[in-house]
């Protein structure tokens, strides 16, 4: 197993759970793995060549689907998975996390059904479909003098001279989320000097009698970290929470393993704040 693949698997299994990707090979030229799609009860078998990520991985079979799945769903999953791999793979770049995210979106039948039902209902009522957005929008009255955010902190983690710490606080509008981040950077000198302040939030708001869902994230220079942090909040099913993970770079690159640390401290702050 290459170091790149090892780091990628370590990061994914820390973001999801320890059994998301497992090596089941028995000395074959191509390493065999199982990939479990979280929350959808689908397990795929992958063949990942030793030359990966220069050479593309292959989806060889569907090992299992949920007992409630419709007839033919396994074949549908297999075709979708192969299409996703072809879509996201770029020679020289690891892609398992991107494959996993794209598969979750494609195979989440309940979400697709829910959106279709909302669209049908909206069409019948002559209204507009209100849907989830991942961009920052105004969901409430602007707060001219907001109260300082009440942060709950994780323990500090140091890895190869890089230092990580997470903060979580309650937010009920995107204005509050942006204000909390601005307040942190304006009042905490240490945080303002961090190499990266990665953030993500999820908000549920009732606007004119309609429930709206808003979420957003910011890498702040730590490539792809914001999306992974937001994914963690989604998996924890937490709402009205903002998480900021500060990292002070120590001069030694950590590779994909840094995502595991970011999510570990974030999970700790969310739990300590009582959001789960």
Coordinates of C-alpha atoms in Angstrom, one line a residue:
X1 CA 0.0 0.0 0.0
X2 CA 1.4 3.4 -1.0
X3 CA 1.8 6.1 1.6
X4 CA -0.8 8.3 -0.2
X5 CA -3.4 5.5 -0.1
X6 CA -2.6 4.7 3.5
X7 CA -3.0 8.4 4.5
X8 CA -6.2 8.7 2.5
X9 CA -7.8 5.6 4.2
X10 CA -6.7 6.9 7.6
X11 CA -8.4 10.2 7.0
X12 CA -11.6 8.7 5.6
X13 CA -11.9 6.2 8.5
X14 CA -11.4 9.0 11.0
X15 CA -14.0 11.2 9.4
X16 CA -16.6 8.4 9.0
X17 CA -15.8 5.3 11.1
X18 CA -13.0 2.8 11.3
X19 CA -14.8 0.3 9.0
X20 CA -15.6 2.5 6.1
X21 CA -12.7 1.3 4.0
X22 CA -11.1 -2.1 4.8
X23 CA -8.3 -4.0 3.1
X24 CA -9.6 -7.5 2.3
X25 CA -6.8 -8.5 -0.2
X26 CA -4.9 -11.8 0.1
X27 CA -1.7 -11.0 -1.6
X28 CA -3.2 -10.2 -5.0
X29 CA -1.3 -7.9 -7.4
X30 CA -4.1 -5.4 -7.0
X31 CA -5.2 -4.7 -3.4
X32 CA -8.8 -5.5 -2.7
X33 CA -10.9 -3.3 -0.4
X34 CA -14.4 -2.9 0.7
X35 CA -16.0 0.5 0.8
X36 CA -19.1 1.0 2.9
X37 CA -21.3 3.9 1.9
X38 CA -22.5 5.4 5.2
X39 CA -26.2 5.6 6.0
X40 CA -27.2 3.9 2.8
X41 CA -26.4 0.2 3.6
X42 CA -24.3 -0.3 0.5
X43 CA -20.9 -2.0 0.4
X44 CA -18.7 -2.0 -2.7
X45 CA -15.7 -4.0 -3.5
X46 CA -12.8 -2.1 -5.0
X47 CA -9.6 -3.1 -6.7
X48 CA -6.9 -0.5 -6.1
X49 CA -3.6 -1.0 -8.0
X50 CA -0.3 -0.4 -6.3
X51 CA 0.3 2.4 -8.8
X52 CA -2.7 4.4 -7.5
X53 CA -3.2 7.3 -7.6
X54 CA -1.4 7.4 -10.9
X55 CA -3.6 4.5 -12.1
X56 CA -7.4 4.5 -11.6
X57 CA -9.1 2.2 -9.0
X58 CA -11.8 -0.1 -10.2
X59 CA -15.2 -0.9 -8.7
X60 CA -15.5 -4.7 -9.2
X61 CA -18.7 -5.7 -7.4
X62 CA -21.5 -4.8 -5.0
X63 CA -20.9 -6.9 -1.9
X64 CA -24.1 -5.9 -0.1
X65 CA -27.2 -3.7 -0.2
X66 CA -29.9 -3.1 2.4
X67 CA -32.6 -5.8 2.8
X68 CA -35.3 -3.2 2.0
X69 CA -33.7 -2.3 -1.3
X70 CA -35.7 -2.7 -4.5
X71 CA -34.9 -5.5 -7.0
X72 CA -32.1 -4.5 -9.3
X73 CA -30.8 -1.8 -7.0
X74 CA -27.4 -3.6 -6.8
X75 CA -26.9 -3.4 -10.5
X76 CA -27.9 0.3 -10.4
X77 CA -25.4 1.0 -7.6
X78 CA -22.6 -0.8 -9.5
X79 CA -23.2 1.3 -12.7
X80 CA -23.5 4.5 -10.7
X81 CA -20.3 3.8 -8.8
X82 CA -18.3 3.1 -12.0
X83 CA -19.6 6.3 -13.5
X84 CA -18.6 8.3 -10.4
X85 CA -15.1 6.9 -10.5
X86 CA -14.7 7.9 -14.1
X87 CA -16.0 11.3 -13.4
X88 CA -13.8 12.2 -10.4
X89 CA -10.5 10.4 -11.1
X90 CA -7.6 12.5 -12.1
X91 CA -4.2 10.7 -12.6
X92 CA -1.8 11.6 -9.7
X93 CA -4.6 12.7 -7.3
X94 CA -6.2 10.6 -4.6
X95 CA -10.0 10.4 -5.1
X96 CA -11.5 8.0 -2.6
X97 CA -13.1 10.8 -0.5
X98 CA -14.5 12.5 -3.6
X99 CA -15.9 9.1 -4.8
X100 CA -17.5 8.5 -1.4
X101 CA -19.1 11.9 -1.3
X102 CA -20.4 11.7 -4.8
X103 CA -21.8 8.2 -4.2
X104 CA -23.6 9.4 -1.1
X105 CA -25.3 12.1 -3.1
X106 CA -26.2 9.8 -5.9
X107 CA -27.5 6.9 -3.8
X108 CA -29.3 8.7 -1.1
X109 CA -32.7 7.6 -2.2
X110 CA -34.6 9.1 0.7
X111 CA -33.2 12.6 -0.1
X112 CA -34.0 12.3 -3.7
X113 CA -37.5 11.2 -2.9
X114 CA -38.0 14.0 -0.4
X115 CA -36.9 16.6 -3.0
X116 CA -39.2 15.2 -5.6
X117 CA -42.1 15.2 -3.2
X118 CA -41.4 18.8 -2.2
X119 CA -41.2 19.8 -5.9
X120 CA -44.5 18.1 -6.7
X121 CA -46.2 19.7 -3.7
X122 CA -44.7 23.1 -4.7
X123 CA -46.0 22.7 -8.2
X124 CA -49.5 21.9 -7.0
X125 CA -49.6 24.8 -4.6
X126 CA -48.1 27.2 -7.1
X127 CA -45.3 28.1 -4.7
X128 CA -41.6 28.0 -5.1
X129 CA -39.5 25.0 -3.8
X130 CA -37.5 26.0 -0.8
X131 CA -34.3 23.9 -0.7
X132 CA -31.1 23.4 1.1
X133 CA -28.3 25.8 0.2
X134 CA -24.6 25.6 0.9
X135 CA -24.0 29.3 0.4
X136 CA -24.2 32.0 3.0
X137 CA -27.4 33.9 2.9
X138 CA -29.3 36.2 5.2
X139 CA -31.8 34.1 7.3
X140 CA -32.6 36.6 10.0
X141 CA -32.5 40.1 11.2
X142 CA -29.0 41.6 11.3
X143 CA -27.7 42.0 14.8
X144 CA -26.1 45.4 15.3
X145 CA -24.5 44.6 18.7
X146 CA -24.4 40.8 19.0
X147 CA -23.4 39.2 22.3
X148 CA -20.0 37.7 22.2
X149 CA -20.1 34.0 21.2
X150 CA -19.8 31.5 24.0
X151 CA -17.2 29.1 22.7
X152 CA -16.6 25.6 23.9
X153 CA -13.0 24.4 23.2
X154 CA -11.5 21.0 22.5
X155 CA -8.2 19.9 24.0
X156 CA -5.1 21.1 22.1
X157 CA -3.5 18.5 19.8
X158 CA 0.1 18.8 18.6
X159 CA 1.3 16.6 15.7
X160 CA 4.8 17.1 14.2
X161 CA 4.9 20.7 15.6
X162 CA 1.5 21.6 14.1
X163 CA -1.0 22.6 16.7
X164 CA -4.8 22.1 16.4
X165 CA -7.7 23.3 18.5
X166 CA -11.5 23.5 17.8
X167 CA -14.2 25.8 19.1
X168 CA -17.9 25.4 18.9
X169 CA -20.7 27.8 19.6
X170 CA -24.5 28.2 19.0
X171 CA -25.6 30.2 16.0
X172 CA -29.1 30.7 14.7
X173 CA -28.5 32.8 11.6
X174 CA -25.7 33.1 9.1
X175 CA -25.2 36.7 10.4
X176 CA -24.5 35.2 13.8
X177 CA -22.0 32.7 12.3
X178 CA -20.1 35.4 10.4
X179 CA -20.2 37.7 13.4
X180 CA -18.8 35.0 15.7
X181 CA -15.9 34.3 13.4
X182 CA -15.1 38.0 13.0
X183 CA -15.3 38.4 16.8
X184 CA -12.9 35.5 17.4
X185 CA -10.3 36.9 15.0
X186 CA -10.7 40.4 16.3
X187 CA -10.4 39.5 20.0
X188 CA -8.2 36.4 20.2
X189 CA -4.7 37.2 19.1
X190 CA -3.6 33.6 19.0
X191 CA -6.5 32.6 16.8
X192 CA -5.9 35.6 14.5
X193 CA -2.3 34.4 14.0
X194 CA -3.3 30.8 13.1
X195 CA -2.2 29.5 9.7
X196 CA -5.7 28.4 9.0
X197 CA -9.1 28.9 10.7
X198 CA -11.3 26.2 9.1
X199 CA -15.0 26.7 9.7
X200 CA -18.4 25.1 9.1
X201 CA -21.9 25.7 10.3
X202 CA -25.4 24.2 10.0
X203 CA -28.5 26.2 10.7
X204 CA -32.2 25.4 10.8
X205 CA -34.5 28.5 10.7
X206 CA -38.2 29.1 10.5
X207 CA -38.9 31.9 8.1
X208 CA -42.5 33.0 7.4
X209 CA -43.7 29.6 8.6
X210 CA -41.3 27.7 6.4
X211 CA -38.4 25.6 7.7
X212 CA -35.2 26.6 5.9
X213 CA -31.9 24.8 6.1
X214 CA -28.5 26.6 5.6
X215 CA -25.0 25.3 5.7
X216 CA -21.6 26.6 4.6
X217 CA -17.9 26.0 5.1
X218 CA -14.6 27.7 4.6
X219 CA -11.2 26.0 4.0
X220 CA -9.3 29.3 4.9
X221 CA -6.4 28.0 2.9
X222 CA -6.4 24.4 4.2
X223 CA -7.4 22.8 0.9
X224 CA -10.6 20.7 1.2
X225 CA -10.7 20.8 5.0
X226 CA -13.9 22.9 5.2
X227 CA -15.9 20.4 3.2
X228 CA -14.7 17.5 5.4
X229 CA -15.6 19.5 8.5
X230 CA -19.1 20.2 7.2
X231 CA -19.5 16.5 6.4
X232 CA -18.7 15.7 10.0
X233 CA -21.4 18.0 11.2
X234 CA -23.9 16.4 8.8
X235 CA -23.0 12.9 10.0
X236 CA -23.3 14.0 13.6
X237 CA -26.7 15.4 12.7
X238 CA -26.1 18.6 14.6
X239 CA -27.8 21.9 14.0
X240 CA -27.5 25.6 14.9
X241 CA -23.8 25.2 15.6
X242 CA -20.6 26.8 14.2
X243 CA -17.3 25.1 14.5
X244 CA -13.9 26.7 13.9
X245 CA -10.7 24.6 13.9
X246 CA -7.5 26.6 14.2
X247 CA -4.3 25.2 12.9
X248 CA -0.8 26.6 13.5
X249 CA 1.5 25.0 10.9
X250 CA 4.7 23.5 12.4
X251 CA 6.7 23.3 9.2
X252 CA 6.2 19.5 8.6
X253 CA 3.5 18.4 6.1
X254 CA 1.0 16.0 7.6
X255 CA -0.7 14.9 4.4
X256 CA -4.3 13.6 4.5
X257 CA -3.8 12.6 8.2
X258 CA -4.4 16.2 9.1
X259 CA -8.1 15.8 8.2
X260 CA -8.4 13.1 10.9
X261 CA -7.0 15.5 13.5
X262 CA -9.2 18.4 12.4
X263 CA -12.3 16.2 12.6
X264 CA -11.2 14.7 16.0
X265 CA -10.9 18.0 17.7
X266 CA -14.1 19.3 16.0
X267 CA -16.0 16.3 17.2
X268 CA -14.7 16.8 20.8
X269 CA -15.8 20.5 20.8
X270 CA -19.2 19.6 19.5
X271 CA -19.7 16.9 22.1
X272 CA -18.4 19.2 24.9
X273 CA -20.8 21.9 23.9
X274 CA -23.8 19.5 24.2
X275 CA -24.8 19.7 20.6
X276 CA -25.3 15.9 20.4

